[in-house]
mmCIF file with all atom_site columns, C-alpha atoms in Angstrom:
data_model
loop_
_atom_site.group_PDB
_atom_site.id
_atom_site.type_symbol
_atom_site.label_atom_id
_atom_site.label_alt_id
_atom_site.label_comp_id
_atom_site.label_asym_id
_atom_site.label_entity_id
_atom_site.label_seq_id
_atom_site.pdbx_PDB_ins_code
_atom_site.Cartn_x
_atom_site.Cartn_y
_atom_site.Cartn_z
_atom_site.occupancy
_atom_site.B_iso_or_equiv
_atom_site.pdbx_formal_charge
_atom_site.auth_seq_id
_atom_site.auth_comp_id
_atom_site.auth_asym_id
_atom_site.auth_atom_id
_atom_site.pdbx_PDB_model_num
ATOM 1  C CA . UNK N 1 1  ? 94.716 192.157 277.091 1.00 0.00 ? 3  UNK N CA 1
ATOM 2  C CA . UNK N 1 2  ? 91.985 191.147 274.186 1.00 0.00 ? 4  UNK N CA 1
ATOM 3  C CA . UNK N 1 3  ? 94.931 191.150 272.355 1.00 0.00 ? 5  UNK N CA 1
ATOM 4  C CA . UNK N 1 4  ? 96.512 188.223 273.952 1.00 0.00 ? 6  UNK N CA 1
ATOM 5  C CA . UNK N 1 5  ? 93.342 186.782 274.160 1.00 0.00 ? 7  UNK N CA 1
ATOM 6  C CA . UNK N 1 6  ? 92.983 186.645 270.679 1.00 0.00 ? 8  UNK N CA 1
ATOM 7  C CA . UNK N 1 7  ? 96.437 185.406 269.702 1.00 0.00 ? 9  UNK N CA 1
ATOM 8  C CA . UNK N 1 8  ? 95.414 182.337 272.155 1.00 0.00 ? 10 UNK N CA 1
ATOM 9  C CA . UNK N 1 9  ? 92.377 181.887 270.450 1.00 0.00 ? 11 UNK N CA 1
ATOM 10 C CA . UNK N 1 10 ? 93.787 182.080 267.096 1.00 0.00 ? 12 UNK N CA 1
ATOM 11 C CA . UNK N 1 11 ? 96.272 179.262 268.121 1.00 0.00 ? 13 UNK N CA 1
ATOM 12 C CA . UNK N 1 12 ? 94.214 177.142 269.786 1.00 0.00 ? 14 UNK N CA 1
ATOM 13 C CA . UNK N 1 13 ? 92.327 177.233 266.369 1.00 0.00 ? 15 UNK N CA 1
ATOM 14 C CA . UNK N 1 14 ? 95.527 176.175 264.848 1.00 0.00 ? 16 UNK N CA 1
ATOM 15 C CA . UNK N 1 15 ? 96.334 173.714 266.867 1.00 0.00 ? 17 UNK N CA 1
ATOM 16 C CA . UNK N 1 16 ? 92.719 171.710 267.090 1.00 0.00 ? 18 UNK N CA 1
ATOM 17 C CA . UNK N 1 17 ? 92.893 172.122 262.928 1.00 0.00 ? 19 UNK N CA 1
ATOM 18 C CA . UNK N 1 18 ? 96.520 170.493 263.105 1.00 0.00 ? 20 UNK N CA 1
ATOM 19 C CA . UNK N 1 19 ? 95.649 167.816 265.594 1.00 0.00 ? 21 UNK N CA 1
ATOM 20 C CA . UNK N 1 20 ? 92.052 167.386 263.172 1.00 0.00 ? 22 UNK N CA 1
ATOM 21 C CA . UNK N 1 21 ? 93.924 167.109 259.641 1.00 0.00 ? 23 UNK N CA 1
ATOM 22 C CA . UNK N 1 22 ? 96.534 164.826 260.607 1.00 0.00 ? 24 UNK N CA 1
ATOM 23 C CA . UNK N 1 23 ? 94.538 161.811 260.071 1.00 0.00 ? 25 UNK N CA 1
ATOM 24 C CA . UNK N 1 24 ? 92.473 160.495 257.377 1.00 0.00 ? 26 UNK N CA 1
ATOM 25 C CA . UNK N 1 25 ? 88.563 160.986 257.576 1.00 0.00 ? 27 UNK N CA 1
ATOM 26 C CA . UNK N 1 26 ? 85.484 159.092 256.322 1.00 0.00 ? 28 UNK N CA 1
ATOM 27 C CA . UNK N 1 27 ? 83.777 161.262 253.604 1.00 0.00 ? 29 UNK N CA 1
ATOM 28 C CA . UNK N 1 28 ? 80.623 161.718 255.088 1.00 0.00 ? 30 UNK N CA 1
ATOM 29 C CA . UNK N 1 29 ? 77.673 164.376 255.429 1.00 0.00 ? 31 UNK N CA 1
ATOM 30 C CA . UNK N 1 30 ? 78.785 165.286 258.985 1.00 0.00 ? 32 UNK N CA 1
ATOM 31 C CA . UNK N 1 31 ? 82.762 165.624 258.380 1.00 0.00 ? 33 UNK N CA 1
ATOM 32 C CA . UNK N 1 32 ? 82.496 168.104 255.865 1.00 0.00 ? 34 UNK N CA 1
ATOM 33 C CA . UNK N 1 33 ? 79.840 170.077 258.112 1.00 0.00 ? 35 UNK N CA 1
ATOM 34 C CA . UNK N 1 34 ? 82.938 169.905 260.715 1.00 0.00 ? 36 UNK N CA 1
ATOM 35 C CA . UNK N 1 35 ? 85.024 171.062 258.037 1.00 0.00 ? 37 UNK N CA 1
ATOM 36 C CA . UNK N 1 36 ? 83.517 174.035 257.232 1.00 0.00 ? 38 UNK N CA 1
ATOM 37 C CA . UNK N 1 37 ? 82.952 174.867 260.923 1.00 0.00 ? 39 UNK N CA 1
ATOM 38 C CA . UNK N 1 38 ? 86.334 174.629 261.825 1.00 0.00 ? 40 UNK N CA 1
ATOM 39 C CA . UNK N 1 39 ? 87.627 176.846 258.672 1.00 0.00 ? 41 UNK N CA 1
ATOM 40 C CA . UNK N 1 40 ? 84.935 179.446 259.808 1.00 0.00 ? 42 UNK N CA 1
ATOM 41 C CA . UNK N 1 41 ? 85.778 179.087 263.394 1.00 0.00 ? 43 UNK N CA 1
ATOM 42 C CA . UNK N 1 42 ? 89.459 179.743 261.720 1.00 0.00 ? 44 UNK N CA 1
ATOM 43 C CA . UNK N 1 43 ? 88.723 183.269 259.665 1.00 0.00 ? 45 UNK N CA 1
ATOM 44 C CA . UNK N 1 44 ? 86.578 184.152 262.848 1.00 0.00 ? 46 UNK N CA 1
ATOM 45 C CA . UNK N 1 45 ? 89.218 184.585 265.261 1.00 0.00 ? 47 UNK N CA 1
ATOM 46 C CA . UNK N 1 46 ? 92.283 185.933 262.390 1.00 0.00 ? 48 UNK N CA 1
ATOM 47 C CA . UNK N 1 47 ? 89.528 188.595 261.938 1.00 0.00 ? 49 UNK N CA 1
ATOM 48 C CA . UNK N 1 48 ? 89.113 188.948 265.389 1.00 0.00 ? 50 UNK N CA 1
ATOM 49 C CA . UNK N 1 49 ? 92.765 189.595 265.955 1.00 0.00 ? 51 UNK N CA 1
ATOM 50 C CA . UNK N 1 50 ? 93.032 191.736 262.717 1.00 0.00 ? 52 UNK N CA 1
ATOM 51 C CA . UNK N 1 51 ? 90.146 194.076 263.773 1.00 0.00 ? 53 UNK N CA 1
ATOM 52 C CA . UNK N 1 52 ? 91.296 194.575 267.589 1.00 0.00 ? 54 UNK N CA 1
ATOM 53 C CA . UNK N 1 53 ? 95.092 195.085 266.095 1.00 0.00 ? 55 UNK N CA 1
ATOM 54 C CA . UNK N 1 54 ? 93.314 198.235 263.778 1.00 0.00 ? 56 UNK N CA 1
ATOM 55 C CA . UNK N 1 55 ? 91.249 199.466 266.223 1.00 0.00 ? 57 UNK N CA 1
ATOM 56 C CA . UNK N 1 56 ? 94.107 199.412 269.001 1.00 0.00 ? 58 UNK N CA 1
ATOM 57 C CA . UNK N 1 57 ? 96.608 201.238 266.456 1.00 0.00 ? 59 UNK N CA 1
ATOM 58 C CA . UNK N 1 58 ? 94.702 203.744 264.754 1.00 0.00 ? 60 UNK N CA 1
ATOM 59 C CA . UNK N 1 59 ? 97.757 205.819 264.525 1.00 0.00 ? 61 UNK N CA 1
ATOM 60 C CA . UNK N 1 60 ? 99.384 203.236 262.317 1.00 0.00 ? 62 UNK N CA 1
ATOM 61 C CA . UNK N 1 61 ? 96.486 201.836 260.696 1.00 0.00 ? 63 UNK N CA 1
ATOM 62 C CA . UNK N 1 62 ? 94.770 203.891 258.094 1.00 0.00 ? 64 UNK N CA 1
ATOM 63 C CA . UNK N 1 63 ? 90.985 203.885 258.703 1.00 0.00 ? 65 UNK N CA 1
ATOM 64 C CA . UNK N 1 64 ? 90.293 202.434 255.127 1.00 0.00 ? 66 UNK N CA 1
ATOM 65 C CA . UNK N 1 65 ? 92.245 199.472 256.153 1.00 0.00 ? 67 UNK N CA 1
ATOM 66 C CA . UNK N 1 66 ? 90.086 199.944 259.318 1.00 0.00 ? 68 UNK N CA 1
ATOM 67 C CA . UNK N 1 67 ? 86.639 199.847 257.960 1.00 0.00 ? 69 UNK N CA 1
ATOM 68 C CA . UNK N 1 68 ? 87.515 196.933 255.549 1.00 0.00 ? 70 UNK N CA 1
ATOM 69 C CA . UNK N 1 69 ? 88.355 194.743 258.413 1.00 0.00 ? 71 UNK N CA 1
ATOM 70 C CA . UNK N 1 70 ? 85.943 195.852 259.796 1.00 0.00 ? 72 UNK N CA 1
ATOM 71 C CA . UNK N 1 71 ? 82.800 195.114 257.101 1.00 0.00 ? 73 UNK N CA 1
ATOM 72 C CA . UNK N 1 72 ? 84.656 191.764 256.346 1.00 0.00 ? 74 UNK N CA 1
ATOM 73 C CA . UNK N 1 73 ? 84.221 190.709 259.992 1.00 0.00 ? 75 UNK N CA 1
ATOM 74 C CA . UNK N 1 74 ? 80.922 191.813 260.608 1.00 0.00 ? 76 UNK N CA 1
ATOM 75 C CA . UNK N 1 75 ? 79.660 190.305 257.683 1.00 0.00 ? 77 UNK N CA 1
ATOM 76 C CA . UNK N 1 76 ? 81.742 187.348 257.834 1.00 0.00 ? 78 UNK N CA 1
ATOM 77 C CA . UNK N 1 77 ? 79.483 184.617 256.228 1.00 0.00 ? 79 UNK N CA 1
ATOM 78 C CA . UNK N 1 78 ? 78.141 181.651 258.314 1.00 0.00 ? 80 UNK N CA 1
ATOM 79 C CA . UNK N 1 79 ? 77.603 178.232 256.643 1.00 0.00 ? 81 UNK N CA 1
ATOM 80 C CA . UNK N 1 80 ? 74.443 176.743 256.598 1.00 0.00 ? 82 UNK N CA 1
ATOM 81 C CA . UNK N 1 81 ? 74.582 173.027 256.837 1.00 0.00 ? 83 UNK N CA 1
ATOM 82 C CA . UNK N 1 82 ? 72.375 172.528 254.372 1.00 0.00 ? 84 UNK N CA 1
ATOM 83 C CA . UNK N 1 83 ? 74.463 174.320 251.767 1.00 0.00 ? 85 UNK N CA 1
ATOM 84 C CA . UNK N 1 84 ? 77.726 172.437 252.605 1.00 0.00 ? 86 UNK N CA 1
ATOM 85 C CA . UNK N 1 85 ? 76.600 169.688 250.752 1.00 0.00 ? 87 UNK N CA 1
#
């Protein structure tokens, strides 16, 4: 089940990124803060769906790969907007 849930995050993701990017935007202070929120709202949930996929097939998965995943998504790092300037 978090499975699923994840894959429906992950494209719902997609999708608002698609429908954001098709059109041209005004280069200004609070577009690229949106920018950078959306590409770490992006690696959030692939994480998320790589991490529950390795924890769900540990038999398949060796737990190097695991942890990896693992430390990546937990110290996934946020922007600040401040630094996005």
């Amino acid at each position: 089940m978090l499975l699923k849930t994840s894959i429906v995050c992950l494209l719902m993701v997609i999708y608002m990124l698609v429908f954001y990017y098709r059109k041209p935007h005004i280069p200004v202070k609070s577009t690229r803060i949106f920018q950078a929120l959306t590409g770490v709202a992006f690696l959030n949930a692939l994480f998320d769906l790589i991490t529950i996929y390795t924890v769900n097939h540990r038999d398949r998965v060796p737990g190097g790969v695991n942890l990896v995943f693992h430390i990546i998504y937990s110290n996934f790092p946020h922007p600040k907007p401040d630094k996005i300037l």
